[in-house]
mmCIF file of N, CA, C and O in Angstrom:
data_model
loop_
_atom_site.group_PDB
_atom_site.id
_atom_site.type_symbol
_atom_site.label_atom_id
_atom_site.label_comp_id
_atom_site.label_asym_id
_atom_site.label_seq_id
_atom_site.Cartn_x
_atom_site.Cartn_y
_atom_site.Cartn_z
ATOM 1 N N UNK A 30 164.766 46.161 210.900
ATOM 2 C CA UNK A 30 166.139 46.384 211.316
ATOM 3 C C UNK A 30 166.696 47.616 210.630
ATOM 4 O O UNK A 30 167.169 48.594 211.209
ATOM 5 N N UNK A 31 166.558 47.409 209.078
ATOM 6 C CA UNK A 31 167.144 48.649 208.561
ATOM 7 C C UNK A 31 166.242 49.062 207.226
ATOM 8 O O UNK A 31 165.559 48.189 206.690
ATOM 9 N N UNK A 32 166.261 50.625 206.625
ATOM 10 C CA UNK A 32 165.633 50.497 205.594
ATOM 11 C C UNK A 32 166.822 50.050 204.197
ATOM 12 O O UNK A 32 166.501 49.641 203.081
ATOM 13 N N UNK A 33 168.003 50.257 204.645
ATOM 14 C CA UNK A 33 169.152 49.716 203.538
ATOM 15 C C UNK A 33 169.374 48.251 203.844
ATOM 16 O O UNK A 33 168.923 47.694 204.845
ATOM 17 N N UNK A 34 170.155 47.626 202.837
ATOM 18 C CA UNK A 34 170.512 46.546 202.989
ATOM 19 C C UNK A 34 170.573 45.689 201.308
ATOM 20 O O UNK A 34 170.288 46.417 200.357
ATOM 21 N N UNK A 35 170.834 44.612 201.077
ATOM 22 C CA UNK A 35 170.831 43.754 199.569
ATOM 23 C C UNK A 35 169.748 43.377 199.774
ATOM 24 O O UNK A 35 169.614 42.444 198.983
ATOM 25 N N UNK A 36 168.551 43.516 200.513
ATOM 26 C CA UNK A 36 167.507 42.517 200.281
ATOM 27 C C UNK A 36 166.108 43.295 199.031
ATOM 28 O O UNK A 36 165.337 44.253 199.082
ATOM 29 N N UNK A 37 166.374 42.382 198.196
ATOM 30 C CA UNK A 37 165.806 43.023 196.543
ATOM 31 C C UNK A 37 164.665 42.312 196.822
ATOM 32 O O UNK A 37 163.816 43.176 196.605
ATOM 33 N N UNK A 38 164.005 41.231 197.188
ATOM 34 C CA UNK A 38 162.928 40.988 197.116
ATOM 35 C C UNK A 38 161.650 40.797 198.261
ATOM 36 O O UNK A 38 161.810 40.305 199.378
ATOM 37 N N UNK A 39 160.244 41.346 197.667
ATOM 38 C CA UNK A 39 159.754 40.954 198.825
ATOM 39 C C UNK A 39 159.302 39.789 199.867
ATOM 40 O O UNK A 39 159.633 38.729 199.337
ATOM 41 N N UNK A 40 158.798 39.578 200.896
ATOM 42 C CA UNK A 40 159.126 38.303 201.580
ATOM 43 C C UNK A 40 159.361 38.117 203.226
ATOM 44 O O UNK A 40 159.851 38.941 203.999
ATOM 45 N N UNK A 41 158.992 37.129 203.442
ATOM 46 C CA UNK A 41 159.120 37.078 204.824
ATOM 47 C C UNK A 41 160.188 35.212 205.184
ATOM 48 O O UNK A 41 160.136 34.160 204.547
ATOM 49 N N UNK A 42 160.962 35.563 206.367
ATOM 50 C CA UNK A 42 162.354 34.800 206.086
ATOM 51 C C UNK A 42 162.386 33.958 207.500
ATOM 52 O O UNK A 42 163.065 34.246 208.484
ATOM 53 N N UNK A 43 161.784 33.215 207.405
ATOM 54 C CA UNK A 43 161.951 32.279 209.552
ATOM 55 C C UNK A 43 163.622 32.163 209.397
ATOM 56 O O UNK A 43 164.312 31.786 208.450
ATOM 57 N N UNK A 44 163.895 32.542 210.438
ATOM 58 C CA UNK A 44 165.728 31.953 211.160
ATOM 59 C C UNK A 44 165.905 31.334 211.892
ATOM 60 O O UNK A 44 165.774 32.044 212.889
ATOM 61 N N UNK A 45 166.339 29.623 212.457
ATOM 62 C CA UNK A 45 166.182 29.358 212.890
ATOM 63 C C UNK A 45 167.526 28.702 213.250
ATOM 64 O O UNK A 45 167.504 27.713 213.982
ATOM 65 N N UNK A 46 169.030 29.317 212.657
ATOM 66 C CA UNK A 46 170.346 28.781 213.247
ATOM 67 C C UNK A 46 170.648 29.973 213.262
ATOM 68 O O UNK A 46 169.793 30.858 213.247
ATOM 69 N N UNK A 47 172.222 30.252 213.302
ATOM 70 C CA UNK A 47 172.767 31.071 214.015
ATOM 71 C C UNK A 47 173.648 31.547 212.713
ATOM 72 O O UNK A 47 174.006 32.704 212.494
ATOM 73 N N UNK A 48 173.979 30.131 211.707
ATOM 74 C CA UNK A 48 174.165 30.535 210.245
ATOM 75 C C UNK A 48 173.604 31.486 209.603
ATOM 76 O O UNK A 48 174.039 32.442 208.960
ATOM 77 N N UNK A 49 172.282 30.995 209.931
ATOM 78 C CA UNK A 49 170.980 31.302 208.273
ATOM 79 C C UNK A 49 171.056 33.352 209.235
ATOM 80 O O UNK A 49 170.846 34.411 208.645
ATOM 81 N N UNK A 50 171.310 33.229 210.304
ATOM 82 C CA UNK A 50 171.059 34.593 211.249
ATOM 83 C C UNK A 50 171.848 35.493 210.546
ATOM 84 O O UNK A 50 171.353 36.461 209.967
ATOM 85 N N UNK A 51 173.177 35.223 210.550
ATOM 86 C CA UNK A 51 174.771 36.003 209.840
ATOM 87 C C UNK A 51 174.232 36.339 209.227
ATOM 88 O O UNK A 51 173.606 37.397 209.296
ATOM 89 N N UNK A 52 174.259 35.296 208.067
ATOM 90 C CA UNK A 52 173.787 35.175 206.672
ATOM 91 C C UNK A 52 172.274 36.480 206.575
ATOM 92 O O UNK A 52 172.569 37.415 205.831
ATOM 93 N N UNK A 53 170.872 36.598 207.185
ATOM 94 C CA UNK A 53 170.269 37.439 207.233
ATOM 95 C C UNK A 53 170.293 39.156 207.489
ATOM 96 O O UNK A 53 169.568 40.094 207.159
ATOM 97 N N UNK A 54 171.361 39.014 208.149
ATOM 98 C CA UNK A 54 171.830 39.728 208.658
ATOM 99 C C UNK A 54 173.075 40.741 207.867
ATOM 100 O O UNK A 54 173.277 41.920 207.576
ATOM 101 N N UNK A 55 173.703 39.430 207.762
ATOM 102 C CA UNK A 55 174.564 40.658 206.117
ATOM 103 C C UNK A 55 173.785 41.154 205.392
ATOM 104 O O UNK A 55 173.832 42.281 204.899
ATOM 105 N N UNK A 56 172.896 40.245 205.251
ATOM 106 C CA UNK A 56 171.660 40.904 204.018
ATOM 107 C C UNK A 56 171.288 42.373 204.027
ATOM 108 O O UNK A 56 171.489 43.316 203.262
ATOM 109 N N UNK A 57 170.544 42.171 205.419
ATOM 110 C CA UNK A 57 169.867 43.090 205.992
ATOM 111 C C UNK A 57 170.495 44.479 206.091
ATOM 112 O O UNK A 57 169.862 45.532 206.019
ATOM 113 N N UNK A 58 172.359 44.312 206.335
ATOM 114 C CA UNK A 58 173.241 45.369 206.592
ATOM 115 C C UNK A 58 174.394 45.775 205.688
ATOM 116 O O UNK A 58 175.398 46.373 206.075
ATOM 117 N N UNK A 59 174.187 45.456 204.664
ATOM 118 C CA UNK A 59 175.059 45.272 203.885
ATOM 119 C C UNK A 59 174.941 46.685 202.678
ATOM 120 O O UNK A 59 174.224 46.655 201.678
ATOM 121 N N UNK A 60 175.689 47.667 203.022
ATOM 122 C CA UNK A 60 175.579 48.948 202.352
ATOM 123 C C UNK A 60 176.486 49.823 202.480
ATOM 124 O O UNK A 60 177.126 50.035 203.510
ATOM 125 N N UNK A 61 176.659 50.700 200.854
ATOM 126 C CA UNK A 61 177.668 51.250 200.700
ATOM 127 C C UNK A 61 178.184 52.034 201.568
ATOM 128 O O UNK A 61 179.411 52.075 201.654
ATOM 129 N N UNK A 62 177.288 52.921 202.501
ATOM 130 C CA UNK A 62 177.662 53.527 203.298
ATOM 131 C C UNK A 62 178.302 52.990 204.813
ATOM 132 O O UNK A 62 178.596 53.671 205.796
ATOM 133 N N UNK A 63 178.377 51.804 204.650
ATOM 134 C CA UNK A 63 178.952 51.354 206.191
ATOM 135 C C UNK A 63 180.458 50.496 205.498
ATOM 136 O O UNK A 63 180.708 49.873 204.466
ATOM 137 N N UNK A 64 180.955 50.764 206.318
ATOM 138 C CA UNK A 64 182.498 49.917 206.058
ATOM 139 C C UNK A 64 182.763 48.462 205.913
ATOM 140 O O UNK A 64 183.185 47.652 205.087
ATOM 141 N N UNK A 65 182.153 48.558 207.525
ATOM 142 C CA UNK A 65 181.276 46.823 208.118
ATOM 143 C C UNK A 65 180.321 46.538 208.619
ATOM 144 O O UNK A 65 179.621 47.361 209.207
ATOM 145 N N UNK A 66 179.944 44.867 208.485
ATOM 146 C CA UNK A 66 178.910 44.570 208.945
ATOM 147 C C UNK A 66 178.764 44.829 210.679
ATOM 148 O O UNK A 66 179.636 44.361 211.411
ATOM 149 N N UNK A 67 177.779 45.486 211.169
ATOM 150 C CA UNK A 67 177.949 45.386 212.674
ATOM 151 C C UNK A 67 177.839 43.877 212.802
ATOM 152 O O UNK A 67 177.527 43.115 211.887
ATOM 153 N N UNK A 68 178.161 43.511 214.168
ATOM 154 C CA UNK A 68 178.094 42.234 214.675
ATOM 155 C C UNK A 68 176.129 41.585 214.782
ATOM 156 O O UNK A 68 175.489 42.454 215.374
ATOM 157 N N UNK A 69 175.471 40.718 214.483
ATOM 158 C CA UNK A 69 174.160 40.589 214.856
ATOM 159 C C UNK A 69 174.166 40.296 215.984
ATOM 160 O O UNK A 69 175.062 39.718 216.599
ATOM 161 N N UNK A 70 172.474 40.923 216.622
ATOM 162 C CA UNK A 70 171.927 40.805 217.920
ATOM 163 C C UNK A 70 172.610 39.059 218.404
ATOM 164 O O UNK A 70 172.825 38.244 217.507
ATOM 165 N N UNK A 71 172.852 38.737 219.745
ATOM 166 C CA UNK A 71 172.625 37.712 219.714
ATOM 167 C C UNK A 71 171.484 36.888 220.150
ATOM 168 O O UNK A 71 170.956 37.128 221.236
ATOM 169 N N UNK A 72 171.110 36.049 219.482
ATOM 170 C CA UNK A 72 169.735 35.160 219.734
ATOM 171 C C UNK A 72 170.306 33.720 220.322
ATOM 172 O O UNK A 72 171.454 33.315 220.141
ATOM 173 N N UNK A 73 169.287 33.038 221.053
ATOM 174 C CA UNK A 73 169.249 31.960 221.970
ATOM 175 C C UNK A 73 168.467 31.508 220.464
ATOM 176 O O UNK A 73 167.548 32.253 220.121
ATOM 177 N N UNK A 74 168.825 30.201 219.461
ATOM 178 C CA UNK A 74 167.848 29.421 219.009
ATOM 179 C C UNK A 74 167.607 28.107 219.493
ATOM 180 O O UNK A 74 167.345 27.227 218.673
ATOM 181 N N UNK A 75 167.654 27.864 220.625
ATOM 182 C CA UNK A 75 166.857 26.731 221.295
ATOM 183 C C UNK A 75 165.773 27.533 221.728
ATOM 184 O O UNK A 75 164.723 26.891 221.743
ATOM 185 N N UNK A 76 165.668 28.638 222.064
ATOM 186 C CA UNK A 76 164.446 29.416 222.341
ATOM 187 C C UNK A 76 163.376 30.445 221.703
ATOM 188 O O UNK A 76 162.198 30.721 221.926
ATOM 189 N N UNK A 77 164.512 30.936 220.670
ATOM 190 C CA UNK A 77 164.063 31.805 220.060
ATOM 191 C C UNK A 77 164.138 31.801 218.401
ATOM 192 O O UNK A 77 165.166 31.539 217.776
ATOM 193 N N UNK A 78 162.728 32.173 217.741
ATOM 194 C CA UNK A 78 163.319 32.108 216.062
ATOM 195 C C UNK A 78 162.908 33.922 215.965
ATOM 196 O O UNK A 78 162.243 34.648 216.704
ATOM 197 N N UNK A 79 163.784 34.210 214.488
ATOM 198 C CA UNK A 79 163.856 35.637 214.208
ATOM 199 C C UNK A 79 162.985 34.942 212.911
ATOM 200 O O UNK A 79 163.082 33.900 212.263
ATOM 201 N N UNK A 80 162.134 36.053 212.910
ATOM 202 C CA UNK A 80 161.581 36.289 211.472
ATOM 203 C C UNK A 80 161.949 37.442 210.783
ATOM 204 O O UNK A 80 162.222 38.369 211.545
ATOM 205 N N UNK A 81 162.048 37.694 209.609
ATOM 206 C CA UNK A 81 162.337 39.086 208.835
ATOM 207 C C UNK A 81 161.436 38.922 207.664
ATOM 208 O O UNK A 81 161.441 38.135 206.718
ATOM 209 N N UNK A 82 160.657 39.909 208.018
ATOM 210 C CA UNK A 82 159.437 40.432 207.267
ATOM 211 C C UNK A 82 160.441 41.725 206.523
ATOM 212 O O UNK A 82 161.019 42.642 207.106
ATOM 213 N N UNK A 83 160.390 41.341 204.678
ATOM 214 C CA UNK A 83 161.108 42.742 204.249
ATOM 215 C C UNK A 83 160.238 42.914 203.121
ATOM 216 O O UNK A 83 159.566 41.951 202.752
ATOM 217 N N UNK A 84 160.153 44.176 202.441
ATOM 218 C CA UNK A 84 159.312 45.072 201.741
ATOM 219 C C UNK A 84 160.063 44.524 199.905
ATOM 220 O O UNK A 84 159.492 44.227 198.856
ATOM 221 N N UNK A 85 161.258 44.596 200.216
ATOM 222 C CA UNK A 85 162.138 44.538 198.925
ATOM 223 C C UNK A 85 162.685 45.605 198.374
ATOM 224 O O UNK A 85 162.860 46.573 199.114
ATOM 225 N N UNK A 86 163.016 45.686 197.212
ATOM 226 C CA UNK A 86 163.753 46.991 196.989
ATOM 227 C C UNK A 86 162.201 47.365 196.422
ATOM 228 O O UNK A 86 161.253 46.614 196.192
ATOM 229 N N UNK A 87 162.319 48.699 196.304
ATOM 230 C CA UNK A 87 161.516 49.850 195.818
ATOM 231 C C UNK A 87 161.747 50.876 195.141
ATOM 232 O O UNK A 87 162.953 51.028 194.945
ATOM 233 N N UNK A 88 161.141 51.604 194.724
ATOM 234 C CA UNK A 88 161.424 53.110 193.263
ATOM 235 C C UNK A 88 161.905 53.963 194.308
ATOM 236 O O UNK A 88 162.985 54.458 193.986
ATOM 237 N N UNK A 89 161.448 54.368 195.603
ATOM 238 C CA UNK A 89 161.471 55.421 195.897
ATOM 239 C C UNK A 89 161.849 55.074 197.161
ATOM 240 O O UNK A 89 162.459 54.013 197.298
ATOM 241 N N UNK A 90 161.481 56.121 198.631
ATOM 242 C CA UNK A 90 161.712 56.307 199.549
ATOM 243 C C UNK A 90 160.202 56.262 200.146
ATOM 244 O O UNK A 90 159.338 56.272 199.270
ATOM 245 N N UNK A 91 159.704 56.212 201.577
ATOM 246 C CA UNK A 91 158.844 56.373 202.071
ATOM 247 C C UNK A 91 157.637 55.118 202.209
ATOM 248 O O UNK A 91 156.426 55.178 202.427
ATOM 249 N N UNK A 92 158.522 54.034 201.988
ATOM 250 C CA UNK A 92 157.397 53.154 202.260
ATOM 251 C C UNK A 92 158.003 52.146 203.687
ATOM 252 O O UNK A 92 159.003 52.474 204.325
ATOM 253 N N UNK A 93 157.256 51.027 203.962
ATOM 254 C CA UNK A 93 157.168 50.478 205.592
ATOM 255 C C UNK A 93 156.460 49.754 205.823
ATOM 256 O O UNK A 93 155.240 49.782 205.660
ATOM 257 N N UNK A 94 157.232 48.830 206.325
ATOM 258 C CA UNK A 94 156.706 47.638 207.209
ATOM 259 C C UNK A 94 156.437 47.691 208.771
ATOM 260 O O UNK A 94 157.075 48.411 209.540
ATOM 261 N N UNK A 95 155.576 46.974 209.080
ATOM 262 C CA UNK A 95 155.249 47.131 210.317
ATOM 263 C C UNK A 95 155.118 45.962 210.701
ATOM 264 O O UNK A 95 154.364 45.337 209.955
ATOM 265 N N UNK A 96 155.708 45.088 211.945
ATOM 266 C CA UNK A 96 154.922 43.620 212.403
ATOM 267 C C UNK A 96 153.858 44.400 213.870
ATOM 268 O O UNK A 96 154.213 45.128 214.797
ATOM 269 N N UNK A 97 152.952 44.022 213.625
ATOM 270 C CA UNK A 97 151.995 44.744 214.978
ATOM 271 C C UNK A 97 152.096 43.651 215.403
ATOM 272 O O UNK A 97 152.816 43.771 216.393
ATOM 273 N N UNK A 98 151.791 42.487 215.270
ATOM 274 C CA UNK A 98 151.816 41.671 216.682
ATOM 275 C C UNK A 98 152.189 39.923 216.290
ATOM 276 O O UNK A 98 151.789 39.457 215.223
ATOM 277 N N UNK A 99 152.780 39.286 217.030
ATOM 278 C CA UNK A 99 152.894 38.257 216.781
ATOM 279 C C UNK A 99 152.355 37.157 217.510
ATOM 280 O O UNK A 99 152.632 37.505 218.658
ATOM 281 N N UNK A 100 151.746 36.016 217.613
ATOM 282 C CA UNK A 100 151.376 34.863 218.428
ATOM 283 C C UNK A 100 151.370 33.613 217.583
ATOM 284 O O UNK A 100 151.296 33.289 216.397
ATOM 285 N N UNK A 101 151.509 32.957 219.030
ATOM 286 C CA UNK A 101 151.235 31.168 218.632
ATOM 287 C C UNK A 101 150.207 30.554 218.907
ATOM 288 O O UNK A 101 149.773 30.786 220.035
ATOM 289 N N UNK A 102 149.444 29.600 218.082
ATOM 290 C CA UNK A 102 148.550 28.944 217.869
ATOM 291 C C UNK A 102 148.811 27.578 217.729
ATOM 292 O O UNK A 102 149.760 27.231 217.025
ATOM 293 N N UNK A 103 147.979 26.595 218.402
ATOM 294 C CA UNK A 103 148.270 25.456 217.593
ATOM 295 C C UNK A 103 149.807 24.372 217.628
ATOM 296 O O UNK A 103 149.964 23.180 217.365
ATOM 297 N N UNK A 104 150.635 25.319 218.024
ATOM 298 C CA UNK A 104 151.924 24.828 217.587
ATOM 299 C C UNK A 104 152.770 26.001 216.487
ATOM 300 O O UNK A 104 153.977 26.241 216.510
ATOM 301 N N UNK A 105 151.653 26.666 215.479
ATOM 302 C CA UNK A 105 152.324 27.285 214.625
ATOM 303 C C UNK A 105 152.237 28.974 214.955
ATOM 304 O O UNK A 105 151.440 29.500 215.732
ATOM 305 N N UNK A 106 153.058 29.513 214.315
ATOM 306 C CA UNK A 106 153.219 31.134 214.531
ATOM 307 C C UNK A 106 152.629 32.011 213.361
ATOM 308 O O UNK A 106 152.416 31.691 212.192
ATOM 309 N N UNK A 107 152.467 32.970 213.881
ATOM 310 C CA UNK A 107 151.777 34.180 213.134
ATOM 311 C C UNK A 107 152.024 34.964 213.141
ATOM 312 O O UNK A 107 152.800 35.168 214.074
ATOM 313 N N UNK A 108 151.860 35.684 212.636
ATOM 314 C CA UNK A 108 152.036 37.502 212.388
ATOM 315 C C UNK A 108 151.491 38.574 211.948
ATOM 316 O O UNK A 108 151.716 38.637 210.740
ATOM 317 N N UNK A 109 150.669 39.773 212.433
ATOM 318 C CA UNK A 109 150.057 40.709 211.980
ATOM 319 C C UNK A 109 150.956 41.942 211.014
ATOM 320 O O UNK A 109 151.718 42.639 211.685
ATOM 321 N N UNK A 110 150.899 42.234 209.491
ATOM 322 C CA UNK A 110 152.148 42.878 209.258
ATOM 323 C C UNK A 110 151.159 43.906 208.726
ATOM 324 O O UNK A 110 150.114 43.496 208.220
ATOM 325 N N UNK A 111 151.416 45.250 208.804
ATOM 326 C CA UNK A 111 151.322 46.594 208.040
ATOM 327 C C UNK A 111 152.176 46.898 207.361
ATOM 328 O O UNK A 111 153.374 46.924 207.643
ATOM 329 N N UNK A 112 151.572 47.217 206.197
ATOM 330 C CA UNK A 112 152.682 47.610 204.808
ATOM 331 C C UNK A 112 151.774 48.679 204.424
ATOM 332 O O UNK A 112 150.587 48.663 204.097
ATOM 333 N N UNK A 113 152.936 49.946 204.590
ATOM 334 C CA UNK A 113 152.562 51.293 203.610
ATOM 335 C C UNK A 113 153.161 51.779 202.594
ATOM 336 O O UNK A 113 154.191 51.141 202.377
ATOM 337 N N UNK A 114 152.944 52.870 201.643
ATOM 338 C CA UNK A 114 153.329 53.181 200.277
ATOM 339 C C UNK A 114 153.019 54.744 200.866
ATOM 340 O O UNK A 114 152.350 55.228 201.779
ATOM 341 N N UNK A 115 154.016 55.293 199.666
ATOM 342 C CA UNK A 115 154.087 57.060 199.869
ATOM 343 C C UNK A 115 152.491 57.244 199.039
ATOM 344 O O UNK A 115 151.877 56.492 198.282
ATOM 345 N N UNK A 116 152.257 58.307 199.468
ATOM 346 C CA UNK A 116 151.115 59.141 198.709
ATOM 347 C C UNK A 116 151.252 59.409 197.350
ATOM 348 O O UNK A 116 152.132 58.728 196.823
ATOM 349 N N UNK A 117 150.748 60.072 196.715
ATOM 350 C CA UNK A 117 150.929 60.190 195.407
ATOM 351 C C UNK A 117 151.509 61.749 195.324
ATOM 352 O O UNK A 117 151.165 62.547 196.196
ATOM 353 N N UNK A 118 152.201 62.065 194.491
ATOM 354 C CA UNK A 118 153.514 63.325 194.364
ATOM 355 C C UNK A 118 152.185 64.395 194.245
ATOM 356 O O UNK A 118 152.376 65.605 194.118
#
């Protein structure tokens, strides 16, 4: 969603009300440079869960998450994630 936000640690976050969503969501947007929170996407959760895969805070600039792909198995869900780091100076 964003590379700013309060979210200090790393981690991955299932959402599955419309509460815990806000609530992720301030997280996610919550920075000096914006005034306010934009409003969050809206989600259907009888249908739909949000996951947030986040990196955490970091030293520097230039690193990234990636979800390449997601599926269900079984009943349960998954996720393919890429995580990169800057090069060395």
């Amino acid at each position: 969603v964003t590379q700013y936000g309060t979210v200090e640690r790393e981690g991955v976050r299932v959402i599955r009300s419309a509460a815990e969503w806000a609530n992720a969501w301030r997280d996610l947007n919550t920075r000096a440079d914006l005034p306010t929170v934009p409003a969050p996407p809206a989600v259907d959760f009888a249908r739909q869960t949000v996951v947030v895969v986040a990196m955490g805070q970091r030293p520097s600039g230039g690193y990234t998450v990636r979800v390449d792909e997601a599926w269900q198995e079984n009943g349960r869900g998954y996720l393919a994630v890429t995580r990169s780091s800057p090069g060395p100076n």
